[in-house]
GROMACS .gro file of C-alpha atoms in nm:
model
  168
    1MET     CA    1  11.279  10.499  14.783
    2THR     CA    2  11.562  10.405  14.988
    3THR     CA    3  11.911  10.437  14.936
    4ASP     CA    4  12.175  10.154  15.008
    5LEU     CA    5  12.421  10.342  15.222
    6THR     CA    6  12.792  10.192  15.267
    7ARG     CA    7  13.004  10.293  15.556
    8VAL     CA    8  13.309  10.438  15.446
    9TYR     CA    9  13.612  10.503  15.675
   10LEU     CA   10  13.839  10.815  15.550
   11PRO     CA   11  14.225  10.855  15.670
   12ALA     CA   12  14.247  11.232  15.749
   13THR     CA   13  14.448  11.479  15.978
   14LEU     CA   14  14.332  11.765  16.228
   15ALA     CA   15  14.455  12.017  15.936
   16GLN     CA   16  14.180  11.827  15.701
   17LEU     CA   17  13.950  11.864  16.002
   18ALA     CA   18  13.978  12.218  15.993
   19VAL     CA   19  13.880  12.225  15.595
   20LEU     CA   20  13.590  12.026  15.650
   21ARG     CA   21  13.483  12.235  15.906
   22GLU     CA   22  13.561  12.552  15.702
   23SER     CA   23  13.444  12.436  15.351
   24GLY     CA   24  13.168  12.177  15.483
   25GLU     CA   25  13.333  11.931  15.271
   26LEU     CA   26  13.649  11.706  15.232
   27PRO     CA   27  13.847  11.686  14.901
   28PRO     CA   28  13.835  11.369  14.718
   29PRO     CA   29  13.970  11.119  14.949
   30ALA     CA   30  14.332  10.968  14.805
   31GLU     CA   31  14.267  10.644  15.013
   32ALA     CA   32  13.952  10.523  15.155
   33HIS     CA   33  13.827  10.159  15.359
   34ALA     CA   34  13.507   9.977  15.358
   35VAL     CA   35  13.387   9.642  15.398
   36THR     CA   36  13.416   9.522  15.082
   37PRO     CA   37  13.333   9.180  14.916
   38ALA     CA   38  13.724   9.084  14.896
   39LEU     CA   39  13.721   9.146  15.286
   40ARG     CA   40  13.446   8.945  15.356
   41GLU     CA   41  13.587   8.649  15.164
   42TRP     CA   42  13.933   8.678  15.331
   43TYR     CA   43  13.766   8.696  15.679
   44ALA     CA   44  13.465   8.481  15.613
   45GLU     CA   45  13.417   8.415  15.987
   46GLY     CA   46  13.397   8.762  16.078
   47ASP     CA   47  13.057   8.916  16.165
   48GLU     CA   48  12.996   9.267  16.013
   49GLU     CA   49  13.135   9.419  16.326
   50GLU     CA   50  13.469   9.243  16.304
   51LEU     CA   51  13.480   9.344  15.943
   52GLU     CA   52  13.424   9.716  15.990
   53TYR     CA   53  13.695   9.728  16.290
   54VAL     CA   54  13.954   9.572  15.995
   55ALA     CA   55  13.859   9.821  15.745
   56PHE     CA   56  13.856  10.097  16.043
   57THR     CA   57  14.199   9.999  16.142
   58ARG     CA   58  14.345  10.018  15.833
   59ALA     CA   59  14.211  10.357  15.760
   60ALA     CA   60  14.408  10.424  16.096
   61GLN     CA   61  14.666  10.330  15.962
   62ALA     CA   62  14.655  10.508  15.615
   63ALA     CA   63  14.635  10.798  15.858
   64LEU     CA   64  14.997  10.736  15.976
   65ARG     CA   65  15.129  10.763  15.621
   66LEU     CA   66  14.930  11.116  15.581
   67LEU     CA   67  15.112  11.180  15.901
   68ARG     CA   68  15.463  11.077  15.756
   69HIS     CA   69  15.413  11.338  15.445
   70ASP     CA   70  15.310  11.593  15.648
   71GLY     CA   71  15.557  11.721  15.895
   72LYS     CA   72  15.357  11.967  16.047
   73ALA     CA   73  15.038  11.829  16.122
   74PRO     CA   74  14.990  11.756  16.495
   75ARG     CA   75  15.072  11.365  16.545
   76ARG     CA   76  14.715  11.234  16.599
   77ARG     CA   77  14.556  10.978  16.364
   78VAL     CA   78  14.235  11.103  16.228
   79VAL     CA   79  13.936  10.851  16.089
   80VAL     CA   80  13.629  11.008  15.938
   81SER     CA   81  13.341  10.765  15.914
   82VAL     CA   82  13.064  10.839  15.646
   83ASP     CA   83  12.792  10.700  15.527
   84LEU     CA   84  12.777  10.744  15.158
   85PRO     CA   85  12.538  10.597  14.851
   86GLY     CA   86  12.678  10.253  14.723
   87ALA     CA   87  12.691  10.414  14.368
   88ALA     CA   88  12.950  10.688  14.524
   89VAL     CA   89  13.191  10.414  14.628
   90THR     CA   90  13.400  10.201  14.401
   91MET     CA   91  13.588   9.892  14.493
   92ASN     CA   92  13.964   9.938  14.433
   93GLY     CA   93  14.128   9.635  14.570
   94LEU     CA   94  14.052   9.321  14.429
   95ASP     CA   95  14.316   9.129  14.614
   96LEU     CA   96  14.194   8.896  14.866
   97GLY     CA   97  14.131   9.092  15.178
   98SER     CA   98  14.155   9.432  15.060
   99SER     CA   99  13.904   9.681  15.188
  100GLN     CA  100  14.018   9.971  14.981
  101VAL     CA  101  13.736  10.180  14.787
  102GLY     CA  102  13.750  10.482  14.597
  103VAL     CA  103  13.513  10.769  14.664
  104GLY     CA  104  13.393  10.956  14.383
  105GLY     CA  105  13.374  11.377  14.449
  106LYS     CA  106  13.408  11.569  14.759
  107VAL     CA  107  13.268  11.423  15.082
  108PRO     CA  108  13.015  11.697  15.249
  109LEU     CA  109  13.003  11.704  15.656
  110ARG     CA  110  12.625  11.595  15.599
  111VAL     CA  111  12.710  11.259  15.546
  112VAL     CA  112  12.974  11.204  15.828
  113ALA     CA  113  12.845  10.980  16.095
  114ALA     CA  114  13.152  11.012  16.332
  115ILE     CA  115  13.507  11.140  16.366
  116HIS     CA  116  13.782  10.951  16.547
  117VAL     CA  117  14.092  11.113  16.709
  118ASP     CA  118  14.372  11.001  16.902
  119GLY     CA  119  14.408  11.168  17.251
  120ALA     CA  120  14.718  11.347  17.330
  121ASP     CA  121  14.824  11.064  17.520
  122ALA     CA  122  14.897  10.888  17.194
  123GLU     CA  123  15.062  11.189  17.012
  124ALA     CA  124  15.457  11.020  17.095
  125ASP     CA  125  15.373  10.674  17.002
  126VAL     CA  126  15.170  10.778  16.699
  127ALA     CA  127  15.465  11.017  16.611
  128ALA     CA  128  15.699  10.722  16.632
  129ALA     CA  129  15.491  10.500  16.430
  130ALA     CA  130  15.426  10.799  16.161
  131ASP     CA  131  15.786  10.776  16.091
  132VAL     CA  132  15.829  10.410  16.027
  133VAL     CA  133  15.482  10.322  15.903
  134GLU     CA  134  15.617  10.277  15.528
  135GLU     CA  135  15.900  10.035  15.659
  136ALA     CA  136  15.632   9.866  15.868
  137GLU     CA  137  15.475   9.808  15.570
  138ALA     CA  138  15.775   9.677  15.402
  139GLY     CA  139  15.823   9.394  15.630
  140ASP     CA  140  16.075   9.570  15.902
  141PRO     CA  141  15.975   9.404  16.225
  142ASP     CA  142  16.089   9.673  16.440
  143ALA     CA  143  15.902   9.931  16.246
  144GLN     CA  144  15.598   9.701  16.274
  145PHE     CA  145  15.654   9.698  16.661
  146THR     CA  146  15.654  10.089  16.664
  147VAL     CA  147  15.331  10.116  16.431
  148ASP     CA  148  15.153   9.857  16.693
  149GLY     CA  149  15.257  10.068  16.976
  150ALA     CA  150  15.048  10.301  16.798
  151GLU     CA  151  14.782  10.098  16.743
  152ASP     CA  152  14.783  10.008  17.112
  153HIS     CA  153  14.583  10.342  17.154
  154GLU     CA  154  14.220  10.379  17.097
  155LEU     CA  155  14.071  10.654  16.871
  156GLU     CA  156  13.852  10.851  17.073
  157TRP     CA  157  13.481  10.896  16.914
  158TYR     CA  158  13.309  11.225  16.836
  159ASP     CA  159  12.974  11.353  16.718
  160PRO     CA  160  13.018  11.562  16.390
  161SER     CA  161  12.842  11.850  16.589
  162GLU     CA  162  13.190  11.865  16.781
  163ILE     CA  163  13.408  11.928  16.491
  164ASP     CA  164  13.467  12.281  16.672
  165GLN     CA  165  13.625  12.103  16.946
  166LEU     CA  166  13.876  11.909  16.756
  167VAL     CA  167  14.019  12.202  16.551
  168SER     CA  168  13.980  12.525  16.791
   0.00000   0.00000   0.00000
């Protein structure tokens, strides 16, 4: 019997990665993103890779909000890509274009497919973006310009086995 898996993108911080390393799991995430029916309908001409990139990018922006509210965390966005059974994922956002999903329960390290983290060269831009991300979401064009500056940095890809290098 095969289980259909859903790729889910979890916004995180380096401090949350340390929790994942130490405990072997992440607490249930407050926010998660995936390719949803609402996202497919909104971006009908997009292929699977493009849709996944949209969901991933939204998780990276949510990581900025986490940083805004955690003044002690290093200023690097983190996105944890996980593969979960479809039954563990619920569609939250019914609005056209939404990629938000709910994840029931803790997320074990064994389901992590990849970890994505900003490089050190992005810290200044990420710090500036974290300070104004909510204003950008409210429509402030100057704040959006600052957030775009952080989004110009591609997150680096790490295998889950490299978690010790990320939170040493």
